[in-house]
Amino acid sequence: MKQFEESLEALRESLPGQPEFGLVLGSGLGPIAECIENPVIIPYREVPHMAVSTAPDHVGRFVAGRLSGRQVICMQGRLHGYEGHSPGAIVYPIRLMKLLGVEALILTNAAGGMNPGFVPGDLMLIEDHINMTGKSPLTGPNDEALGPRFNDMCSVYDVRLRRVAERAAADSSITLRHGIYVGVNGPQFETPAEIRAFRVLGGDAVGMSTVFEAIAAAHCGLPVLAVSMITNMAAGMLPQALSGQEVNETADRHGGTLQTLIRRTLELL
Ligand code: HPA
């Protein structure tokens, strides 16, 4: 807990107010942070015990301030397993946000569509996940002050928050898909055989983030809202190769829609 206290002290020194919501911005979705009014920027490297993000286009800083009338603390750039970060390091900032007193966590990510009814640019509300990384951020000694050794995972993706996001989508004439997110380690994209297997398991979208953050949030009792942007069809769904460039281009092109959804959701919360 001493580590947390040192990190919290550094954050609290700079924060403009008590944050109500934590936001994690996925690949190409960082521009949402540009809409924060009077933003206070805190690079991860200025927060003791925080790992630093190295993923392309993930700048690696907290941006705090007002967004749609709510006090938010935003992670512009997240930490991924494929960068070599441990699951514990990846969720460290999630626990910091809980300790700062946020009411809920909003996670966004870029994902490959496995549901044949999806098209790139679609937004998918995550109803549940399948953790295919083989790892957990809760491995190792349990800090009872954060949460229980064996925590329930039956309602990670808070139903009330999902209803609010659905209302926000309807208000903004945004089509919102629903589905199951499969979390993998990456950094390689999946093989077509893996995607066929994940579809049999019940997955609708696949990505390289989110599951550890959601597990840590569930552990410490933080309600989660999570939205995937389908940036590409997953491997083997179309007769074409995948690329990081396609992911970023789709995220750039449709980022505004996700921004509208998040902003309206914050207004309604
Ligand atoms: N697979 C894994 N992660 C992803 C994908 C994908 O197809 N698209 C965006 N992130």
Tab-separated table of C-alpha atoms in Angstrom, residues 10 62 95-96 113 117-118 130 139 208 231:
chain	number	residue	atom	x	y	z
A	10	ALA	CA	1.917	12.600	-6.946
A	62	PHE	CA	-3.135	10.825	-17.522
A	95	ARG	CA	-6.253	0.455	-8.811
A	96	LEU	CA	-4.969	4.020	-8.501
A	113	GLY	CA	-14.756	-8.469	-35.405
A	117	GLY	CA	-22.829	-9.449	-38.605
A	118	PHE	CA	-20.257	-6.790	-37.668
A	130	ILE	CA	-13.238	-14.586	-22.206
A	139	THR	CA	-1.926	-13.908	-9.379
A	208	MET	CA	-5.115	-7.381	-26.877
A	231	THR	CA	-11.455	-1.734	-36.460
